Amino acid sequence: MAGHFEATMPQGYWMEVWMMRFHSNEFMDTEGHEINMGDGKHIDLTQDILLLRPIYSTKYWIFDCQIPVSRLKIDNFPGCDNSSSGMGDVWVNAWIRNENAEKKWRPLGINLAPGFGIKFPIGEFDCDRSVNLGSNQYDARFDLRFSKFFFDGCPLGGTGKWAIEGAVEYTYRFENQDINIKPGNRVDWLIGPAVSVGQSMRVGWDIGGNFKERDETDSGRELTDFPGQSWGRKIWTGPTFYYVITPQIYLSAYAAIDIDARNQAKGALYYLRWIFYWPKNS
């Protein structure tokens, strides 16, 4: 969700290449306390992700596909395989936006882009493994991206031009037929101010989080087994950086540092995102 500028994306063809790393050596319980293993050691988790995202942007619509290739490694967690690598599940999404609509469809000058997506279970899944990059289930996602610029023109204005951007996502998870478990539905959110520095750079600070409901069995019974509970929540924060190298090449960087986590790994996620743009008339 760090790339939440769908509400102001110029028309044309885009390709984003995300390079991401998440690392954690803490897993928090229901009360927010760190869980240690029987030998007193900490859980250690590292995930590296290469995400390819082709995008087609029209005057009122945006379509994209999110294709992840990942390596996940977990140490000192009983019953978990050491690592898993390969292609994950693929999302296909569409947004409708009001940026180019008449003024009456842009209340208070706010750019809005509500969207819908479907996740396809492309990634490999083996119910005998504890670590899988695929989920073996379809998911549906509803989200809203928004932005408000306190000046006229494009998102990158002169020095000192402020903006607020953000997003809210609700993911409905379907049942995994192999294990007869329906993972809990989830809400993700973020919001953050940003300021332009010259005509080519923007810096900001985001705060975000998530909340996940408890998993359920196929009978609808909630799962509450170890570790902790199957529900979870998290709050994170970190800086953002966006730079225009040329009119067709952009670079952005983000850090999301967890400040509170319940029944989830607590760590830090770092992004580098290369963006390539081909206008429609080229």
PDB file of C-alpha atoms in Angstrom:
ATOM      1  CA  MET A   1       0.000   0.000   0.000  1.00  0.00           C
ATOM      2  CA  ALA A   2       2.986   2.327   0.122  1.00  0.00           C
ATOM      3  CA  GLY A   3       2.404   3.134  -3.558  1.00  0.00           C
ATOM      4  CA  HIS A   4      -0.952   4.780  -2.919  1.00  0.00           C
ATOM      5  CA  PHE A   5      -0.869   7.363  -5.711  1.00  0.00           C
ATOM      6  CA  GLU A   6      -3.481   5.658  -7.923  1.00  0.00           C
ATOM      7  CA  ALA A   7      -5.729   8.648  -7.220  1.00  0.00           C
ATOM      8  CA  THR A   8      -3.341  10.898  -9.219  1.00  0.00           C
ATOM      9  CA  MET A   9      -1.672   8.571 -11.716  1.00  0.00           C
ATOM     10  CA  PRO A  10      -1.110  10.076 -15.222  1.00  0.00           C
ATOM     11  CA  GLN A  11      -2.628   8.238 -18.167  1.00  0.00           C
ATOM     12  CA  GLY A  12      -0.477   5.674 -19.931  1.00  0.00           C
ATOM     13  CA  TYR A  13       1.424   2.459 -19.348  1.00  0.00           C
ATOM     14  CA  TRP A  14       3.453   1.820 -16.203  1.00  0.00           C
ATOM     15  CA  MET A  15       5.770  -0.837 -14.875  1.00  0.00           C
ATOM     16  CA  GLU A  16       6.715  -0.886 -11.227  1.00  0.00           C
ATOM     17  CA  VAL A  17       9.530  -3.044  -9.877  1.00  0.00           C
ATOM     18  CA  TRP A  18       9.440  -3.376  -6.091  1.00  0.00           C
ATOM     19  CA  MET A  19      12.396  -4.700  -4.083  1.00  0.00           C
ATOM     20  CA  MET A  20      11.343  -5.339  -0.495  1.00  0.00           C
ATOM     21  CA  ARG A  21      12.790  -6.904   2.648  1.00  0.00           C
ATOM     22  CA  PHE A  22      11.029  -7.636   5.925  1.00  0.00           C
ATOM     23  CA  HIS A  23      13.018  -8.769   8.954  1.00  0.00           C
ATOM     24  CA  SER A  24      11.825  -9.609  12.444  1.00  0.00           C
ATOM     25  CA  ASN A  25      13.316 -11.370  15.461  1.00  0.00           C
ATOM     26  CA  GLU A  26      10.227 -10.822  17.622  1.00  0.00           C
ATOM     27  CA  PHE A  27       6.824 -12.514  17.597  1.00  0.00           C
ATOM     28  CA  MET A  28       4.337 -10.796  19.883  1.00  0.00           C
ATOM     29  CA  ASP A  29       1.538 -12.424  21.857  1.00  0.00           C
ATOM     30  CA  THR A  30      -2.010 -11.192  22.478  1.00  0.00           C
ATOM     31  CA  GLU A  31      -0.828  -8.706  25.120  1.00  0.00           C
ATOM     32  CA  GLY A  32       2.036  -7.375  22.976  1.00  0.00           C
ATOM     33  CA  HIS A  33       4.761  -9.282  24.840  1.00  0.00           C
ATOM     34  CA  GLU A  34       7.517 -11.105  23.013  1.00  0.00           C
ATOM     35  CA  ILE A  35       7.211 -14.894  22.741  1.00  0.00           C
ATOM     36  CA  ASN A  36      10.397 -16.864  23.376  1.00  0.00           C
ATOM     37  CA  MET A  37      10.910 -20.488  22.458  1.00  0.00           C
ATOM     38  CA  GLY A  38      11.574 -23.188  25.048  1.00  0.00           C
ATOM     39  CA  ASP A  39      15.322 -22.782  24.610  1.00  0.00           C
ATOM     40  CA  GLY A  40      15.027 -19.052  25.286  1.00  0.00           C
ATOM     41  CA  LYS A  41      15.914 -18.080  21.722  1.00  0.00           C
ATOM     42  CA  HIS A  42      14.069 -15.547  19.596  1.00  0.00           C
ATOM     43  CA  ILE A  43      12.178 -16.338  16.414  1.00  0.00           C
ATOM     44  CA  ASP A  44      14.026 -14.976  13.380  1.00  0.00           C
ATOM     45  CA  LEU A  45      12.090 -14.263  10.178  1.00  0.00           C
ATOM     46  CA  THR A  46      13.329 -12.738   6.912  1.00  0.00           C
ATOM     47  CA  GLN A  47      11.377 -12.296   3.676  1.00  0.00           C
ATOM     48  CA  ASP A  48      12.779 -10.856   0.428  1.00  0.00           C
ATOM     49  CA  ILE A  49      10.268  -9.951  -2.275  1.00  0.00           C
ATOM     50  CA  LEU A  50      10.547  -8.891  -5.901  1.00  0.00           C
ATOM     51  CA  LEU A  51       7.154  -7.565  -6.991  1.00  0.00           C
ATOM     52  CA  LEU A  52       6.359  -6.814 -10.641  1.00  0.00           C
ATOM     53  CA  ARG A  53       3.365  -4.575 -11.255  1.00  0.00           C
ATOM     54  CA  PRO A  54       2.301  -3.748 -14.835  1.00  0.00           C
ATOM     55  CA  ILE A  55      -0.322  -0.957 -14.903  1.00  0.00           C
ATOM     56  CA  TYR A  56      -2.617   0.554 -17.522  1.00  0.00           C
ATOM     57  CA  SER A  57      -4.046   3.968 -16.607  1.00  0.00           C
ATOM     58  CA  THR A  58      -6.888   5.660 -18.520  1.00  0.00           C
ATOM     59  CA  LYS A  59      -8.751   8.903 -17.881  1.00  0.00           C
ATOM     60  CA  TYR A  60     -11.105   7.327 -15.358  1.00  0.00           C
ATOM     61  CA  TRP A  61      -9.819   3.762 -14.829  1.00  0.00           C
ATOM     62  CA  ILE A  62      -6.646   2.030 -13.646  1.00  0.00           C
ATOM     63  CA  PHE A  63      -5.942  -1.684 -14.115  1.00  0.00           C
ATOM     64  CA  ASP A  64      -2.997  -3.600 -12.703  1.00  0.00           C
ATOM     65  CA  CYS A  65      -1.564  -7.020 -11.930  1.00  0.00           C
ATOM     66  CA  GLN A  66       0.711  -7.714  -8.939  1.00  0.00           C
ATOM     67  CA  ILE A  67       3.139 -10.621  -9.404  1.00  0.00           C
ATOM     68  CA  PRO A  68       5.379 -11.481  -6.413  1.00  0.00           C
ATOM     69  CA  VAL A  69       8.504 -13.637  -6.358  1.00  0.00           C
ATOM     70  CA  SER A  70       9.691 -14.217  -2.816  1.00  0.00           C
ATOM     71  CA  ARG A  71      11.964 -16.069  -0.400  1.00  0.00           C
ATOM     72  CA  LEU A  72      10.806 -16.589   3.174  1.00  0.00           C
ATOM     73  CA  LYS A  73      13.172 -17.932   5.843  1.00  0.00           C
ATOM     74  CA  ILE A  74      12.206 -18.731   9.442  1.00  0.00           C
ATOM     75  CA  ASP A  75      14.608 -19.901  12.143  1.00  0.00           C
ATOM     76  CA  ASN A  76      13.910 -21.193  15.642  1.00  0.00           C
ATOM     77  CA  PHE A  77      10.156 -21.658  15.235  1.00  0.00           C
ATOM     78  CA  PRO A  78       9.079 -25.215  16.133  1.00  0.00           C
ATOM     79  CA  GLY A  79       7.300 -27.096  13.353  1.00  0.00           C
ATOM     80  CA  CYS A  80       8.176 -24.584  10.643  1.00  0.00           C
ATOM     81  CA  ASP A  81      10.231 -25.440   7.609  1.00  0.00           C
ATOM     82  CA  ASN A  82      13.449 -23.522   7.255  1.00  0.00           C
ATOM     83  CA  SER A  83      12.577 -21.615   4.086  1.00  0.00           C
ATOM     84  CA  SER A  84      10.396 -21.422   1.008  1.00  0.00           C
ATOM     85  CA  SER A  85      10.990 -19.582  -2.252  1.00  0.00           C
ATOM     86  CA  GLY A  86       9.230 -19.039  -5.555  1.00  0.00           C
ATOM     87  CA  MET A  87       6.193 -17.286  -6.982  1.00  0.00           C
ATOM     88  CA  GLY A  88       3.400 -16.175  -4.699  1.00  0.00           C
ATOM     89  CA  ASP A  89      -0.279 -15.555  -5.326  1.00  0.00           C
ATOM     90  CA  VAL A  90      -1.222 -12.976  -7.983  1.00  0.00           C
ATOM     91  CA  TRP A  91      -3.598 -10.030  -7.564  1.00  0.00           C
ATOM     92  CA  VAL A  92      -5.605  -8.457 -10.418  1.00  0.00           C
ATOM     93  CA  ASN A  93      -7.109  -5.050  -9.559  1.00  0.00           C
ATOM     94  CA  ALA A  94      -9.153  -2.202 -11.010  1.00  0.00           C
ATOM     95  CA  TRP A  95      -9.829   1.340  -9.733  1.00  0.00           C
ATOM     96  CA  ILE A  96     -12.170   4.080 -10.908  1.00  0.00           C
ATOM     97  CA  ARG A  97     -11.024   7.615 -10.106  1.00  0.00           C
ATOM     98  CA  ASN A  98     -12.322  11.174 -10.101  1.00  0.00           C
ATOM     99  CA  GLU A  99      -9.104  13.119 -10.780  1.00  0.00           C
ATOM    100  CA  ASN A 100     -10.146  14.025 -14.333  1.00  0.00           C
ATOM    101  CA  ALA A 101     -13.870  14.342 -13.591  1.00  0.00           C
ATOM    102  CA  GLU A 102     -15.903  17.547 -13.317  1.00  0.00           C
ATOM    103  CA  LYS A 103     -15.457  19.622 -10.174  1.00  0.00           C
ATOM    104  CA  LYS A 104     -18.743  18.409  -8.667  1.00  0.00           C
ATOM    105  CA  TRP A 105     -17.302  14.875  -8.529  1.00  0.00           C
ATOM    106  CA  ARG A 106     -14.217  16.091  -6.605  1.00  0.00           C
ATOM    107  CA  PRO A 107     -15.500  17.255  -3.184  1.00  0.00           C
ATOM    108  CA  LEU A 108     -13.084  19.705  -1.534  1.00  0.00           C
ATOM    109  CA  GLY A 109     -10.614  18.941  -4.326  1.00  0.00           C
ATOM    110  CA  ILE A 110      -9.956  15.436  -2.960  1.00  0.00           C
ATOM    111  CA  ASN A 111      -8.808  12.811  -5.461  1.00  0.00           C
ATOM    112  CA  LEU A 112     -10.576   9.489  -4.858  1.00  0.00           C
ATOM    113  CA  ALA A 113      -9.947   6.055  -6.362  1.00  0.00           C
ATOM    114  CA  PRO A 114     -12.174   3.229  -5.062  1.00  0.00           C
ATOM    115  CA  GLY A 115     -11.075  -0.191  -6.287  1.00  0.00           C
ATOM    116  CA  PHE A 116     -11.702  -3.929  -6.344  1.00  0.00           C
ATOM    117  CA  GLY A 117      -9.252  -6.815  -6.663  1.00  0.00           C
ATOM    118  CA  ILE A 118      -9.169 -10.606  -6.795  1.00  0.00           C
ATOM    119  CA  LYS A 119      -6.298 -12.792  -5.634  1.00  0.00           C
ATOM    120  CA  PHE A 120      -5.604 -15.931  -7.657  1.00  0.00           C
ATOM    121  CA  PRO A 121      -3.892 -18.855  -5.837  1.00  0.00           C
ATOM    122  CA  ILE A 122      -0.945 -19.181  -8.230  1.00  0.00           C
ATOM    123  CA  GLY A 123       1.706 -19.756  -5.559  1.00  0.00           C
ATOM    124  CA  GLU A 124       2.685 -23.266  -4.528  1.00  0.00           C
ATOM    125  CA  PHE A 125       0.937 -24.649  -1.446  1.00  0.00           C
ATOM    126  CA  ASP A 126       1.578 -27.894   0.415  1.00  0.00           C
ATOM    127  CA  CYS A 127      -0.522 -28.580   3.520  1.00  0.00           C
ATOM    128  CA  ASP A 128       2.313 -30.709   4.927  1.00  0.00           C
ATOM    129  CA  ARG A 129       4.621 -27.677   4.995  1.00  0.00           C
ATOM    130  CA  SER A 130       4.473 -24.972   7.652  1.00  0.00           C
ATOM    131  CA  VAL A 131       5.894 -22.278   5.357  1.00  0.00           C
ATOM    132  CA  ASN A 132       4.096 -21.558   2.082  1.00  0.00           C
ATOM    133  CA  LEU A 133       4.232 -18.560  -0.232  1.00  0.00           C
ATOM    134  CA  GLY A 134       0.891 -19.539  -1.778  1.00  0.00           C
ATOM    135  CA  SER A 135      -2.383 -19.605   0.152  1.00  0.00           C
ATOM    136  CA  ASN A 136      -4.429 -22.105  -1.920  1.00  0.00           C
ATOM    137  CA  GLN A 137      -7.456 -19.785  -1.756  1.00  0.00           C
ATOM    138  CA  TYR A 138      -9.089 -16.926  -3.590  1.00  0.00           C
ATOM    139  CA  ASP A 139      -9.434 -13.562  -1.826  1.00  0.00           C
ATOM    140  CA  ALA A 140     -11.362 -10.395  -2.714  1.00  0.00           C
ATOM    141  CA  ARG A 141     -10.261  -6.878  -1.826  1.00  0.00           C
ATOM    142  CA  PHE A 142     -12.121  -3.574  -1.695  1.00  0.00           C
ATOM    143  CA  ASP A 143     -10.082  -0.428  -1.231  1.00  0.00           C
ATOM    144  CA  LEU A 144     -10.070   3.348  -1.447  1.00  0.00           C
ATOM    145  CA  ARG A 145      -7.016   5.458  -2.338  1.00  0.00           C
ATOM    146  CA  PHE A 146      -7.195   9.199  -1.744  1.00  0.00           C
ATOM    147  CA  SER A 147      -5.067  12.332  -1.956  1.00  0.00           C
ATOM    148  CA  LYS A 148      -5.451  16.041  -1.322  1.00  0.00           C
ATOM    149  CA  PHE A 149      -2.934  18.567  -2.668  1.00  0.00           C
ATOM    150  CA  PHE A 150      -2.880  22.023  -1.144  1.00  0.00           C
ATOM    151  CA  PHE A 151      -1.870  23.651  -4.412  1.00  0.00           C
ATOM    152  CA  ASP A 152      -2.831  23.527  -8.082  1.00  0.00           C
ATOM    153  CA  GLY A 153      -1.110  21.214 -10.515  1.00  0.00           C
ATOM    154  CA  CYS A 154       0.677  17.873 -10.377  1.00  0.00           C
ATOM    155  CA  PRO A 155       1.729  16.021  -7.204  1.00  0.00           C
ATOM    156  CA  LEU A 156       5.241  17.447  -7.533  1.00  0.00           C
ATOM    157  CA  GLY A 157       5.012  21.199  -7.186  1.00  0.00           C
ATOM    158  CA  GLY A 158       7.491  23.800  -5.981  1.00  0.00           C
ATOM    159  CA  THR A 159       9.322  23.606  -2.666  1.00  0.00           C
ATOM    160  CA  GLY A 160       7.010  23.635   0.330  1.00  0.00           C
ATOM    161  CA  LYS A 161       3.902  22.334  -1.480  1.00  0.00           C
ATOM    162  CA  TRP A 162       2.050  20.019   0.910  1.00  0.00           C
ATOM    163  CA  ALA A 163      -0.142  16.997   0.313  1.00  0.00           C
ATOM    164  CA  ILE A 164      -1.927  14.280   2.283  1.00  0.00           C
ATOM    165  CA  GLU A 165      -2.332  10.811   0.800  1.00  0.00           C
ATOM    166  CA  GLY A 166      -3.622   7.523   2.101  1.00  0.00           C
ATOM    167  CA  ALA A 167      -5.511   4.298   1.565  1.00  0.00           C
ATOM    168  CA  VAL A 168      -7.908   1.882   3.269  1.00  0.00           C
ATOM    169  CA  GLU A 169      -8.262  -1.778   2.213  1.00  0.00           C
ATOM    170  CA  TYR A 170     -10.671  -4.530   3.264  1.00  0.00           C
ATOM    171  CA  THR A 171      -9.720  -8.075   2.266  1.00  0.00           C
ATOM    172  CA  TYR A 172     -12.303 -10.871   2.337  1.00  0.00           C
ATOM    173  CA  ARG A 173     -10.635 -14.278   2.539  1.00  0.00           C
ATOM    174  CA  PHE A 174     -12.191 -17.461   1.211  1.00  0.00           C
ATOM    175  CA  GLU A 175     -11.693 -20.952   2.625  1.00  0.00           C
ATOM    176  CA  ASN A 176      -8.585 -23.024   1.980  1.00  0.00           C
ATOM    177  CA  GLN A 177     -10.106 -26.287   0.734  1.00  0.00           C
ATOM    178  CA  ASP A 178      -7.069 -28.409   1.666  1.00  0.00           C
ATOM    179  CA  ILE A 179      -7.120 -27.599   5.370  1.00  0.00           C
ATOM    180  CA  ASN A 180     -10.796 -26.511   5.719  1.00  0.00           C
ATOM    181  CA  ILE A 181      -9.847 -23.209   7.326  1.00  0.00           C
ATOM    182  CA  LYS A 182     -11.078 -19.755   6.360  1.00  0.00           C
ATOM    183  CA  PRO A 183      -8.454 -17.145   7.346  1.00  0.00           C
ATOM    184  CA  GLY A 184      -9.822 -14.070   9.062  1.00  0.00           C
ATOM    185  CA  ASN A 185     -10.765 -11.040   7.004  1.00  0.00           C
ATOM    186  CA  ARG A 186      -8.392  -8.089   7.257  1.00  0.00           C
ATOM    187  CA  VAL A 187      -8.383  -4.272   7.204  1.00  0.00           C
ATOM    188  CA  ASP A 188      -5.222  -2.331   6.227  1.00  0.00           C
ATOM    189  CA  TRP A 189      -4.869   1.446   6.383  1.00  0.00           C
ATOM    190  CA  LEU A 190      -2.315   4.207   6.020  1.00  0.00           C
ATOM    191  CA  ILE A 191      -2.195   7.989   5.871  1.00  0.00           C
ATOM    192  CA  GLY A 192       0.633  10.474   5.684  1.00  0.00           C
ATOM    193  CA  PRO A 193       1.634  14.024   4.750  1.00  0.00           C
ATOM    194  CA  ALA A 194       4.257  14.764   2.095  1.00  0.00           C
ATOM    195  CA  VAL A 195       6.027  17.937   0.982  1.00  0.00           C
ATOM    196  CA  SER A 196       7.677  18.792  -2.337  1.00  0.00           C
ATOM    197  CA  VAL A 197      11.336  19.777  -2.397  1.00  0.00           C
ATOM    198  CA  GLY A 198      11.892  21.451  -5.743  1.00  0.00           C
ATOM    199  CA  GLN A 199      10.223  20.130  -8.899  1.00  0.00           C
ATOM    200  CA  SER A 200      11.486  16.547  -8.727  1.00  0.00           C
ATOM    201  CA  MET A 201      11.467  15.382  -5.110  1.00  0.00           C
ATOM    202  CA  ARG A 202       8.854  14.667  -2.479  1.00  0.00           C
ATOM    203  CA  VAL A 203       9.409  13.474   1.101  1.00  0.00           C
ATOM    204  CA  GLY A 204       6.882  12.441   3.696  1.00  0.00           C
ATOM    205  CA  TRP A 205       5.994  10.294   6.660  1.00  0.00           C
ATOM    206  CA  ASP A 206       3.363   7.546   6.775  1.00  0.00           C
ATOM    207  CA  ILE A 207       1.577   5.824   9.619  1.00  0.00           C
ATOM    208  CA  GLY A 208      -0.470   2.697   9.024  1.00  0.00           C
ATOM    209  CA  GLY A 209      -1.627  -0.596  10.406  1.00  0.00           C
ATOM    210  CA  ASN A 210      -3.835  -3.623  10.040  1.00  0.00           C
ATOM    211  CA  PHE A 211      -6.396  -5.676  11.899  1.00  0.00           C
ATOM    212  CA  LYS A 212      -7.092  -9.345  11.142  1.00  0.00           C
ATOM    213  CA  GLU A 213     -10.110 -11.295  12.407  1.00  0.00           C
ATOM    214  CA  ARG A 214      -9.768 -14.791  13.876  1.00  0.00           C
ATOM    215  CA  ASP A 215      -9.484 -17.723  11.502  1.00  0.00           C
ATOM    216  CA  GLU A 216     -12.449 -20.091  11.290  1.00  0.00           C
ATOM    217  CA  THR A 217     -12.931 -23.809  10.666  1.00  0.00           C
ATOM    218  CA  ASP A 218     -15.249 -24.966   7.889  1.00  0.00           C
ATOM    219  CA  SER A 219     -18.024 -25.171  10.500  1.00  0.00           C
ATOM    220  CA  GLY A 220     -17.626 -21.475  11.319  1.00  0.00           C
ATOM    221  CA  ARG A 221     -15.945 -22.069  14.702  1.00  0.00           C
ATOM    222  CA  GLU A 222     -13.273 -19.497  15.540  1.00  0.00           C
ATOM    223  CA  LEU A 223      -9.728 -20.779  15.991  1.00  0.00           C
ATOM    224  CA  THR A 224      -7.951 -19.684  19.172  1.00  0.00           C
ATOM    225  CA  ASP A 225      -4.991 -22.079  19.309  1.00  0.00           C
ATOM    226  CA  PHE A 226      -1.261 -21.337  19.853  1.00  0.00           C
ATOM    227  CA  PRO A 227       0.552 -19.181  18.887  1.00  0.00           C
ATOM    228  CA  GLY A 228      -1.605 -16.793  20.897  1.00  0.00           C
ATOM    229  CA  GLN A 229      -4.760 -16.298  18.907  1.00  0.00           C
ATOM    230  CA  SER A 230      -5.366 -16.414  15.163  1.00  0.00           C
ATOM    231  CA  TRP A 231      -6.439 -12.758  15.169  1.00  0.00           C
ATOM    232  CA  GLY A 232      -3.867  -9.997  14.964  1.00  0.00           C
ATOM    233  CA  ARG A 233      -3.195  -6.289  14.648  1.00  0.00           C
ATOM    234  CA  LYS A 234      -0.254  -4.031  13.926  1.00  0.00           C
ATOM    235  CA  ILE A 235       0.689  -0.330  13.799  1.00  0.00           C
ATOM    236  CA  TRP A 236       3.750   0.875  11.891  1.00  0.00           C
ATOM    237  CA  THR A 237       5.315   4.158  10.808  1.00  0.00           C
ATOM    238  CA  GLY A 238       8.173   5.367   8.644  1.00  0.00           C
ATOM    239  CA  PRO A 239       9.534   7.867   6.081  1.00  0.00           C
ATOM    240  CA  THR A 240       8.767   8.052   2.362  1.00  0.00           C
ATOM    241  CA  PHE A 241      10.868   9.409  -0.499  1.00  0.00           C
ATOM    242  CA  TYR A 242       9.863   9.999  -4.140  1.00  0.00           C
ATOM    243  CA  TYR A 243      12.182  11.263  -6.872  1.00  0.00           C
ATOM    244  CA  VAL A 244      11.706  11.940 -10.588  1.00  0.00           C
ATOM    245  CA  ILE A 245      14.881  10.895 -12.407  1.00  0.00           C
ATOM    246  CA  THR A 246      13.436  11.602 -15.859  1.00  0.00           C
ATOM    247  CA  PRO A 247       9.821  12.125 -17.007  1.00  0.00           C
ATOM    248  CA  GLN A 248       9.703   8.359 -17.693  1.00  0.00           C
ATOM    249  CA  ILE A 249      11.714   6.991 -14.734  1.00  0.00           C
ATOM    250  CA  TYR A 250      10.897   7.463 -11.047  1.00  0.00           C
ATOM    251  CA  LEU A 251      12.430   6.107  -7.857  1.00  0.00           C
ATOM    252  CA  SER A 252      10.768   5.856  -4.481  1.00  0.00           C
ATOM    253  CA  ALA A 253      11.840   4.417  -1.139  1.00  0.00           C
ATOM    254  CA  TYR A 254       9.941   3.605   2.027  1.00  0.00           C
ATOM    255  CA  ALA A 255      10.471   2.205   5.508  1.00  0.00           C
ATOM    256  CA  ALA A 256       7.689   0.734   7.645  1.00  0.00           C
ATOM    257  CA  ILE A 257       8.840   0.155  11.225  1.00  0.00           C
ATOM    258  CA  ASP A 258       6.439  -1.709  13.515  1.00  0.00           C
ATOM    259  CA  ILE A 259       5.706   0.117  16.763  1.00  0.00           C
ATOM    260  CA  ASP A 260       2.995  -2.227  18.055  1.00  0.00           C
ATOM    261  CA  ALA A 261       2.032  -5.793  17.110  1.00  0.00           C
ATOM    262  CA  ARG A 262      -0.331  -8.411  18.558  1.00  0.00           C
ATOM    263  CA  ASN A 263      -0.119 -12.054  17.458  1.00  0.00           C
ATOM    264  CA  GLN A 264       2.158 -10.999  14.610  1.00  0.00           C
ATOM    265  CA  ALA A 265       5.844 -10.687  13.864  1.00  0.00           C
ATOM    266  CA  LYS A 266       7.205  -7.262  14.857  1.00  0.00           C
ATOM    267  CA  GLY A 267       9.997  -5.891  12.695  1.00  0.00           C
ATOM    268  CA  ALA A 268      10.765  -3.526   9.840  1.00  0.00           C
ATOM    269  CA  LEU A 269       9.891  -3.537   6.136  1.00  0.00           C
ATOM    270  CA  TYR A 270      12.038  -1.645   3.617  1.00  0.00           C
ATOM    271  CA  TYR A 271      11.102  -0.846  -0.006  1.00  0.00           C
ATOM    272  CA  LEU A 272      12.814   0.358  -3.132  1.00  0.00           C
ATOM    273  CA  ARG A 273      10.447   0.956  -6.043  1.00  0.00           C
ATOM    274  CA  TRP A 274      11.515   1.664  -9.617  1.00  0.00           C
ATOM    275  CA  ILE A 275       8.750   3.135 -11.781  1.00  0.00           C
ATOM    276  CA  PHE A 276       8.827   3.259 -15.590  1.00  0.00           C
ATOM    277  CA  TYR A 277       6.242   5.282 -17.524  1.00  0.00           C
ATOM    278  CA  TRP A 278       5.152   5.334 -21.192  1.00  0.00           C
ATOM    279  CA  PRO A 279       2.515   7.997 -22.004  1.00  0.00           C
ATOM    280  CA  LYS A 280      -0.485   6.850 -24.077  1.00  0.00           C
ATOM    281  CA  ASN A 281       0.455   8.990 -27.056  1.00  0.00           C
ATOM    282  CA  SER A 282       4.020   7.629 -27.311  1.00  0.00           C
TER     283      SER A 282
END
